[in-house]
Short mmCIF file of C-alpha atoms and ligand atoms in Angstrom, two decimals:
data_model
loop_
_atom_site.label_atom_id
_atom_site.label_comp_id
_atom_site.label_asym_id
_atom_site.label_seq_id
_atom_site.Cartn_x
_atom_site.Cartn_y
_atom_site.Cartn_z
CA MET S 369 -214.40 -0.93 -28.81
CA GLU S 370 -211.61 -3.66 -28.82
CA VAL S 371 -210.07 -2.19 -31.99
CA SER S 372 -207.98 0.93 -32.56
CA LEU S 373 -210.35 1.71 -35.92
CA LYS S 374 -207.95 3.73 -37.69
CA GLN S 375 -206.27 1.01 -38.03
CA ILE S 376 -208.37 -1.86 -39.19
CA PRO S 377 -205.90 -4.43 -39.63
CA VAL S 378 -205.75 -5.74 -44.09
CA THR S 379 -205.56 -9.28 -45.13
CA LYS S 380 -205.24 -9.33 -48.67
CA THR S 381 -206.09 -11.73 -51.48
CA LYS S 382 -203.25 -13.71 -53.30
CA ARG S 383 -204.78 -14.11 -55.86
CA SER S 384 -206.95 -11.10 -57.40
CA ARG S 385 -210.09 -11.75 -59.37
CA LEU S 386 -210.28 -8.27 -61.03
CA ALA S 387 -208.99 -8.83 -64.05
CA GLU S 388 -211.88 -11.64 -64.94
CA VAL S 389 -215.13 -8.70 -64.45
CA ASP S 390 -216.15 -7.75 -67.73
CA PHE S 391 -216.89 -4.20 -66.22
CA ASP S 392 -218.43 -3.11 -69.93
CA ASN S 393 -221.21 -5.55 -69.29
CA LEU S 394 -222.60 -5.77 -65.38
CA SER S 395 -225.37 -7.30 -64.28
CA PHE S 396 -226.62 -6.69 -60.52
CA GLY S 397 -224.70 -7.95 -57.15
CA ASN S 398 -223.33 -11.33 -59.32
CA VAL S 399 -219.64 -10.70 -58.92
CA PHE S 400 -217.82 -9.71 -55.65
CA THR S 401 -215.07 -7.63 -54.87
CA ASP S 402 -211.29 -9.51 -53.89
CA HIS S 403 -212.71 -8.48 -50.12
CA MET S 404 -215.19 -8.07 -47.44
CA PHE S 405 -215.36 -6.62 -44.43
CA ILE S 406 -215.94 -8.54 -40.95
CA CYS S 407 -216.59 -8.04 -37.09
CA GLU S 408 -218.26 -10.27 -34.16
CA TYR S 409 -220.23 -9.10 -31.57
CA ARG S 410 -219.68 -11.68 -28.57
CA ASP S 411 -219.06 -11.42 -24.48
CA GLY S 412 -221.17 -8.21 -24.86
CA LYS S 413 -218.90 -6.14 -27.45
CA TRP S 414 -218.02 -5.85 -31.25
CA GLN S 415 -214.47 -7.13 -31.52
CA ASP S 416 -212.31 -8.68 -34.12
CA ALA S 417 -212.84 -6.10 -37.07
CA ARG S 418 -210.57 -6.59 -40.33
CA VAL S 419 -210.72 -6.79 -43.81
CA ILE S 420 -210.28 -10.17 -45.13
CA PRO S 421 -210.12 -11.81 -48.40
CA TYR S 422 -213.52 -12.49 -50.22
CA GLY S 423 -215.04 -15.71 -49.56
CA PRO S 424 -217.33 -18.61 -48.04
CA LEU S 425 -217.89 -18.72 -44.50
CA SER S 426 -218.07 -21.81 -42.16
CA LEU S 427 -221.20 -21.76 -40.06
CA ASP S 428 -222.66 -24.81 -37.85
CA PRO S 429 -225.57 -25.89 -38.95
CA ALA S 430 -227.39 -24.65 -35.39
CA THR S 431 -226.64 -21.31 -36.46
CA LYS S 432 -229.58 -19.53 -35.24
CA VAL S 433 -229.67 -17.15 -38.51
CA PHE S 434 -230.72 -20.35 -40.03
CA HIS S 435 -233.78 -21.23 -38.16
CA TYR S 436 -235.23 -17.61 -37.14
CA GLY S 437 -234.45 -15.44 -39.32
CA GLN S 438 -232.39 -13.02 -37.21
CA GLU S 439 -231.28 -10.75 -40.09
CA ALA S 440 -230.95 -7.28 -41.26
CA PHE S 441 -229.48 -5.56 -44.30
CA GLU S 442 -228.70 -2.52 -45.99
CA GLY S 443 -228.29 -1.66 -49.10
CA MET S 444 -225.93 1.39 -50.79
CA LYS S 445 -224.33 2.28 -53.77
CA ALA S 446 -220.33 3.81 -53.48
CA TYR S 447 -219.29 5.79 -56.95
CA LYS S 448 -216.78 6.93 -58.92
CA ASP S 449 -215.82 10.82 -60.34
CA LEU S 450 -214.08 11.16 -63.31
CA GLN S 451 -210.93 12.09 -61.30
CA GLY S 452 -210.79 8.49 -59.95
CA LYS S 453 -212.26 9.76 -56.67
CA ILE S 454 -215.23 7.84 -54.16
CA TRP S 455 -218.01 9.23 -53.18
CA LEU S 456 -220.71 7.77 -51.29
CA PHE S 457 -224.61 9.12 -51.07
CA ARG S 458 -225.47 9.53 -47.19
CA PRO S 459 -224.09 6.80 -45.70
CA LEU S 460 -225.16 7.89 -41.97
CA GLU S 461 -229.05 7.28 -43.02
CA ASN S 462 -227.81 3.75 -43.69
CA GLN S 463 -226.15 2.91 -41.21
CA LYS S 464 -229.03 4.66 -38.56
CA ARG S 465 -230.99 2.56 -40.32
CA LEU S 466 -228.83 -0.64 -39.81
CA ASN S 467 -229.68 0.24 -36.40
CA LYS S 468 -233.62 0.77 -36.22
CA SER S 469 -233.93 -3.07 -37.97
CA ALA S 470 -231.13 -3.87 -35.38
CA VAL S 471 -233.32 -2.88 -33.07
CA ARG S 472 -236.25 -4.34 -33.91
CA LEU S 473 -234.79 -7.98 -34.68
CA ALA S 474 -233.56 -8.25 -30.78
CA MET S 475 -229.86 -7.59 -31.75
CA PRO S 476 -227.27 -5.16 -30.96
CA GLU S 477 -226.43 -1.96 -32.59
CA LEU S 478 -223.51 -1.64 -34.25
CA PRO S 479 -221.56 1.80 -33.44
CA GLU S 480 -221.30 4.57 -36.45
CA ALA S 481 -217.50 4.44 -36.53
CA LEU S 482 -217.27 0.65 -36.85
CA PHE S 483 -219.68 1.21 -39.44
CA MET S 484 -217.89 3.96 -41.36
CA GLU S 485 -214.15 2.85 -40.80
CA GLY S 486 -214.67 -0.43 -41.79
CA LEU S 487 -216.42 0.57 -44.97
CA LYS S 488 -214.65 3.24 -45.16
CA THR S 489 -211.17 0.48 -44.78
CA LEU S 490 -213.23 -2.03 -47.64
CA LEU S 491 -213.82 0.79 -50.36
CA GLU S 492 -209.69 1.72 -50.04
CA THR S 493 -208.75 -1.74 -50.46
CA ASP S 494 -211.26 -2.81 -53.44
CA ARG S 495 -210.91 0.88 -54.84
CA ASP S 496 -209.93 -0.54 -58.52
CA TRP S 497 -213.61 -2.40 -58.12
CA ILE S 498 -215.35 0.62 -58.60
CA PRO S 499 -216.52 0.52 -62.24
CA GLN S 500 -216.18 4.61 -63.50
CA LYS S 501 -218.65 4.25 -66.13
CA SER S 502 -222.10 6.59 -65.28
CA ASN S 503 -224.88 3.67 -64.62
CA SER S 504 -222.84 1.50 -62.96
CA SER S 505 -220.99 1.42 -59.25
CA LEU S 506 -220.26 -0.40 -56.12
CA TYR S 507 -224.00 -2.04 -54.72
CA ILE S 508 -222.87 -2.49 -51.00
CA ARG S 509 -224.26 -4.75 -48.95
CA PRO S 510 -223.61 -4.07 -45.18
CA PHE S 511 -225.27 -7.39 -43.06
CA ILE S 512 -226.00 -8.46 -39.89
CA PHE S 513 -227.04 -11.73 -38.64
CA ALA S 514 -227.86 -14.58 -35.44
CA SER S 515 -224.38 -16.34 -35.71
CA GLY S 516 -224.64 -18.03 -32.17
CA THR S 517 -225.72 -21.39 -32.25
CA GLY S 518 -229.00 -23.72 -30.69
CA PHE S 519 -232.90 -24.53 -31.83
CA HIS S 520 -234.09 -22.29 -28.96
CA ALA S 521 -236.63 -19.76 -30.30
CA SER S 522 -234.65 -17.16 -28.98
CA PRO S 523 -232.06 -14.05 -29.63
CA SER S 524 -228.53 -15.01 -30.54
CA ASP S 525 -225.57 -13.95 -27.79
CA ARG S 526 -223.19 -13.47 -31.02
CA TYR S 527 -223.79 -11.53 -34.19
CA THR S 528 -221.37 -11.30 -37.10
CA PHE S 529 -221.59 -8.07 -39.39
CA ILE S 530 -220.51 -8.37 -42.45
CA ILE S 531 -219.75 -5.22 -46.00
CA ALA S 532 -219.76 -7.32 -49.34
CA CYS S 533 -219.56 -5.08 -52.33
CA ALA S 534 -220.69 -5.84 -56.00
CA PRO S 535 -219.04 -4.04 -58.88
CA SER S 536 -222.93 -3.25 -60.61
CA GLY S 537 -225.17 -1.86 -63.51
CA ALA S 538 -228.99 -1.51 -63.88
CA TYR S 539 -231.01 -3.21 -61.57
CA PHE S 540 -234.05 -3.59 -63.99
CA SER S 541 -233.80 -4.19 -67.41
CA GLY S 542 -236.46 -3.00 -69.99
CA LYS S 543 -239.59 -1.47 -69.38
CA VAL S 544 -241.30 -2.76 -65.62
CA SER S 545 -244.70 -4.05 -65.27
CA VAL S 546 -245.99 -4.16 -62.24
CA ARG S 547 -249.39 -5.52 -60.36
CA ILE S 548 -251.62 -4.42 -57.90
CA GLU S 549 -251.08 -7.00 -54.79
CA GLU S 550 -254.48 -7.80 -53.44
CA THR S 551 -254.35 -11.22 -51.57
CA TYR S 552 -250.69 -10.62 -50.09
CA SER S 553 -248.98 -8.61 -47.79
CA ARG S 554 -245.53 -7.12 -47.10
CA ALA S 555 -246.16 -6.14 -43.67
CA ALA S 556 -248.33 -5.53 -40.76
CA ASN S 557 -249.05 -3.19 -38.66
CA GLY S 558 -246.28 -3.52 -35.79
CA GLY S 559 -244.26 -6.17 -37.56
CA VAL S 560 -241.20 -5.28 -39.55
CA GLY S 561 -242.04 -3.71 -42.54
CA TYR S 562 -239.75 -0.22 -41.59
CA ALA S 563 -236.89 -2.91 -40.39
CA LYS S 564 -234.49 -3.63 -43.90
CA ALA S 565 -235.22 -7.85 -42.42
CA GLY S 566 -234.29 -10.36 -45.06
CA GLY S 567 -237.60 -12.49 -44.02
CA ASN S 568 -239.60 -9.70 -45.65
CA TYR S 569 -238.10 -10.07 -48.56
CA ALA S 570 -238.63 -13.70 -48.33
CA GLY S 571 -242.37 -13.35 -47.74
CA SER S 572 -242.50 -11.51 -50.89
CA PHE S 573 -240.74 -13.68 -52.82
CA TYR S 574 -243.69 -16.03 -53.24
CA PRO S 575 -246.50 -13.33 -54.93
CA MET S 576 -243.76 -11.75 -56.94
CA GLN S 577 -243.37 -14.81 -58.68
CA LEU S 578 -247.12 -15.28 -58.64
CA ALA S 579 -247.18 -11.81 -60.29
CA ALA S 580 -244.32 -13.32 -62.37
CA GLN S 581 -246.23 -15.42 -63.97
CA ALA S 582 -248.78 -13.80 -65.12
CA GLY S 583 -246.34 -11.12 -67.16
CA PHE S 584 -245.49 -8.48 -64.31
CA GLN S 585 -241.80 -7.68 -62.70
CA GLN S 586 -243.05 -6.04 -59.86
CA VAL S 587 -246.01 -6.34 -57.52
CA ILE S 588 -247.43 -2.60 -55.71
CA TRP S 589 -247.84 -3.38 -52.27
CA THR S 590 -251.21 -2.20 -50.89
CA ASP S 591 -251.67 -2.18 -46.79
CA ASP S 592 -252.06 -5.66 -45.43
CA HIS S 593 -256.12 -4.71 -43.41
CA SER S 594 -257.81 -3.52 -46.19
CA HIS S 595 -255.70 -3.56 -49.63
CA GLU S 596 -257.29 0.00 -50.47
CA PHE S 597 -253.92 1.91 -50.34
CA ILE S 598 -250.93 1.68 -51.97
CA GLU S 599 -247.57 1.43 -50.37
CA GLU S 600 -244.51 0.37 -52.33
CA ALA S 601 -243.66 -1.18 -55.12
CA GLY S 602 -241.73 -4.19 -54.59
CA ALA S 603 -238.22 -3.16 -53.24
CA MET S 604 -238.99 0.11 -53.56
CA ASN S 605 -240.87 3.27 -52.44
CA ILE S 606 -243.22 4.50 -55.12
CA PHE S 607 -244.18 7.43 -56.31
CA MET S 608 -246.76 9.05 -59.13
CA ARG S 609 -247.59 11.97 -60.67
CA ILE S 610 -251.26 13.13 -61.32
CA GLY S 611 -251.56 15.85 -63.53
CA ASP S 612 -248.50 18.42 -62.97
CA THR S 613 -248.43 16.96 -58.77
CA LEU S 614 -246.19 14.25 -57.41
CA LEU S 615 -247.78 11.98 -54.42
CA THR S 616 -245.85 9.79 -52.25
CA CYS S 617 -247.09 7.79 -49.58
CA PRO S 618 -246.02 8.77 -45.81
CA THR S 619 -243.61 6.21 -43.98
CA SER S 620 -245.50 3.86 -41.32
CA ASP S 621 -244.23 0.93 -39.32
CA ARG S 622 -245.51 -1.16 -43.02
CA ILE S 623 -242.80 0.94 -44.96
CA LEU S 624 -239.19 1.09 -45.31
CA ASP S 625 -238.31 5.01 -44.77
CA GLY S 626 -236.10 4.99 -48.31
CA ILE S 627 -233.10 7.54 -48.37
CA THR S 628 -233.98 8.08 -51.73
CA ARG S 629 -237.90 8.39 -51.04
CA LYS S 630 -236.67 11.49 -48.55
CA SER S 631 -233.79 12.94 -51.38
CA ILE S 632 -236.97 13.31 -53.87
CA VAL S 633 -239.10 14.33 -51.52
CA GLN S 634 -236.70 17.26 -50.65
CA LEU S 635 -235.57 17.58 -54.22
CA ALA S 636 -239.48 18.11 -55.00
CA GLU S 637 -239.87 20.68 -52.19
CA ALA S 638 -236.85 23.01 -53.50
CA GLU S 639 -236.75 22.64 -56.38
CA GLY S 640 -240.61 23.58 -57.20
CA ILE S 641 -242.08 20.26 -57.98
CA PRO S 642 -245.51 20.32 -56.46
CA LEU S 643 -245.28 17.63 -53.87
CA GLU S 644 -248.24 15.29 -51.83
CA VAL S 645 -246.94 13.07 -49.02
CA ARG S 646 -250.77 11.37 -48.07
CA ARG S 647 -251.86 8.06 -48.26
CA ILE S 648 -253.21 7.53 -51.92
CA ARG S 649 -256.37 5.01 -52.37
CA VAL S 650 -255.55 2.08 -55.59
CA SER S 651 -259.18 3.97 -56.71
CA GLU S 652 -257.47 7.29 -56.99
CA LEU S 653 -254.71 5.81 -59.01
CA VAL S 654 -257.12 3.98 -61.01
CA GLY S 655 -259.28 7.12 -61.93
CA ALA S 656 -256.65 9.08 -62.82
CA ALA S 657 -255.23 5.76 -65.04
CA GLU S 658 -258.74 6.16 -66.69
CA ASP S 659 -259.16 9.61 -67.14
CA GLY S 660 -255.67 10.44 -68.18
CA SER S 661 -254.41 12.59 -65.90
CA LEU S 662 -251.92 9.46 -64.58
CA LYS S 663 -249.03 11.42 -66.29
CA GLU S 664 -246.14 8.71 -64.20
CA LEU S 665 -245.70 6.36 -62.00
CA PHE S 666 -242.09 4.76 -60.75
CA GLY S 667 -240.52 3.59 -58.07
CA ALA S 668 -237.60 4.56 -55.92
CA GLY S 669 -234.95 3.08 -54.37
CA THR S 670 -231.04 2.77 -53.89
CA ALA S 671 -230.62 -0.28 -56.58
CA ALA S 672 -232.68 1.38 -59.11
CA VAL S 673 -232.52 5.16 -57.80
CA VAL S 674 -235.72 6.07 -59.84
CA SER S 675 -237.53 3.21 -62.27
CA PRO S 676 -240.75 4.27 -64.26
CA ILE S 677 -243.32 1.93 -64.81
CA SER S 678 -244.39 0.95 -68.17
CA SER S 679 -248.02 -0.47 -66.79
CA PHE S 680 -249.98 -1.93 -64.04
CA GLY S 681 -252.27 -4.57 -63.76
CA TYR S 682 -255.35 -4.63 -61.53
CA ARG S 683 -257.71 -6.95 -61.47
CA GLY S 684 -257.25 -8.45 -64.20
CA LYS S 685 -257.06 -4.69 -66.37
CA LEU S 686 -253.93 -3.67 -67.32
CA TYR S 687 -253.00 0.12 -67.71
CA THR S 688 -250.63 1.47 -69.75
CA LEU S 689 -248.49 4.60 -69.23
CA PRO S 690 -247.36 6.74 -72.52
CA GLU S 691 -244.26 7.13 -72.11
CA ARG S 692 -243.38 11.45 -72.13
CA GLU S 693 -240.18 13.19 -72.80
CA ASP S 694 -240.38 15.40 -70.12
CA SER S 695 -241.26 12.98 -67.15
CA TYR S 696 -240.35 13.87 -63.65
CA ALA S 697 -238.72 10.41 -63.67
CA THR S 698 -236.14 11.42 -65.82
CA ARG S 699 -235.80 14.71 -64.30
CA ILE S 700 -235.55 13.55 -60.68
CA LYS S 701 -232.72 10.87 -61.55
CA LYS S 702 -230.40 13.09 -63.16
CA ARG S 703 -229.87 15.49 -60.75
CA ILE S 704 -230.17 12.45 -58.19
CA THR S 705 -227.19 10.73 -60.36
CA ASP S 706 -225.68 14.01 -60.96
CA ILE S 707 -225.00 14.68 -57.21
CA GLN S 708 -224.29 11.13 -56.65
CA TYR S 709 -221.19 10.64 -59.69
CA ASN S 710 -219.71 14.26 -57.92
CA ARG S 711 -220.92 16.05 -61.63
CA CYS S 712 -222.78 18.87 -59.73
CA ALA S 713 -222.78 21.05 -56.99
CA ASP S 714 -224.48 19.29 -53.69
CA PRO S 715 -226.68 21.62 -52.44
CA TYR S 716 -227.85 18.64 -49.99
CA GLY S 717 -224.73 17.64 -48.36
CA TRP S 718 -225.56 14.13 -49.15
CA ARG S 719 -222.54 13.37 -50.68
CA TYR S 720 -219.80 11.44 -49.03
CA GLU S 721 -216.30 12.14 -50.14
CA VAL S 722 -214.10 8.33 -49.05
CA GLY S 723 -211.02 9.62 -51.06
N1 LIG N 1440 -238.82 0.02 -49.91
C1 LIG N 1440 -238.25 -1.55 -49.89
C2 LIG N 1440 -238.81 -2.82 -49.11
C3 LIG N 1440 -236.78 -1.50 -50.15
O1 LIG N 1440 -235.80 -2.70 -49.69
C4 LIG N 1440 -236.00 -0.42 -50.61
C5 LIG N 1440 -234.37 -0.54 -50.93
O2 LIG N 1440 -233.52 -0.35 -49.64
C6 LIG N 1440 -236.72 0.69 -50.61
C7 LIG N 1440 -237.74 1.05 -50.46
C8 LIG N 1440 -236.15 2.20 -50.94
O3 LIG N 1440 -234.74 2.75 -49.68
P1 LIG N 1440 -233.55 2.99 -50.53
O4 LIG N 1440 -234.00 3.98 -50.95
O5 LIG N 1440 -233.26 3.40 -48.74
O6 LIG N 1440 -232.83 2.20 -50.87
C1 LIG N 1441 -232.06 -1.08 -52.79
O1 LIG N 1441 -231.40 -1.38 -52.17
O2 LIG N 1441 -232.89 -0.74 -53.73
C2 LIG N 1441 -232.76 -2.22 -52.60
O3 LIG N 1441 -234.27 -2.37 -53.29
C3 LIG N 1441 -232.13 -3.35 -52.43
C4 LIG N 1441 -232.83 -5.25 -53.22
C5 LIG N 1441 -231.91 -5.64 -54.27
C6 LIG N 1441 -232.83 -6.07 -52.39
#
């Protein structure tokens, strides 16, 4: 590293937009904080780490990310507790996953210290932007993209890493209904499904549009080979409760190894919720919905935390789940958000104090 990480230079904005933000009515990811962290990879090393005012980038039309989609991102959140302290949730898991994605996309890995010091410097600079209300937080979007130029279909020689942040409220408003997707696939064996590559999301928008036209907010992805096995719920990992057993499918080449998912698995194991991590057939889900043993279906991810699914569509039929008072989803969401917002002890060591 060419910079001393302890002194990442900060250039403050001359005109803060903070006063313009309605913190009582935050949507998800639509307003951005005053600053961003940026650094560049060139001549074989990461350099020029700095925090600067948030704003547009000037990029050559031949910038490789526009043509070949060489990009990966992360999604994480910062929380402010009642004392005004700032916390992150398992940030090193995001840092490691970003590097896993970077390797798969032939991009340089980012040193842990650069990721963490850049993030902390940015959060300290924009700390007044972190909402304190429960259900609101600062959504953090770190991303790496190919910033070198050329139409040759080969990896870039230059990359840019940015962290941008958006004070945010709930990801979904209202009930979530999903359709089991049997035509399109999010990912295939040997592909980039396990990476948080921008292209994975671009490829999902068309099937999601078709689902939206049919009245669904999300799709449930099935395996690309047979479409017989359940894989993910849109941009979330999927859980279901059959009887009193909580089920989720194992991660694979095709599935994003979600940090919320692995936290729920650990929580369920520690707190005595019967859990099975195994492949789940669509026919098992449909059969359980038909015989009444399907008690819950929910997605899990950073943005939505735990998002109950109220109904699912399969081959033209709609299966509606009854609302439950004693749901695993509510219990798990409370446990996780209590840890995230420093409202309870953290027996798992997930919370990370920024200060
Ligand atoms: N699956 C996909 C495809 C995602 O985009 C996400 C969101 O990041 C997840 C699962 C959940 O991952 P995490 O819990 O780490 O946010
Ligand atoms: C998440 O952070 O949970 C996501 O799914 C990211 C999404 C907004 C693309």
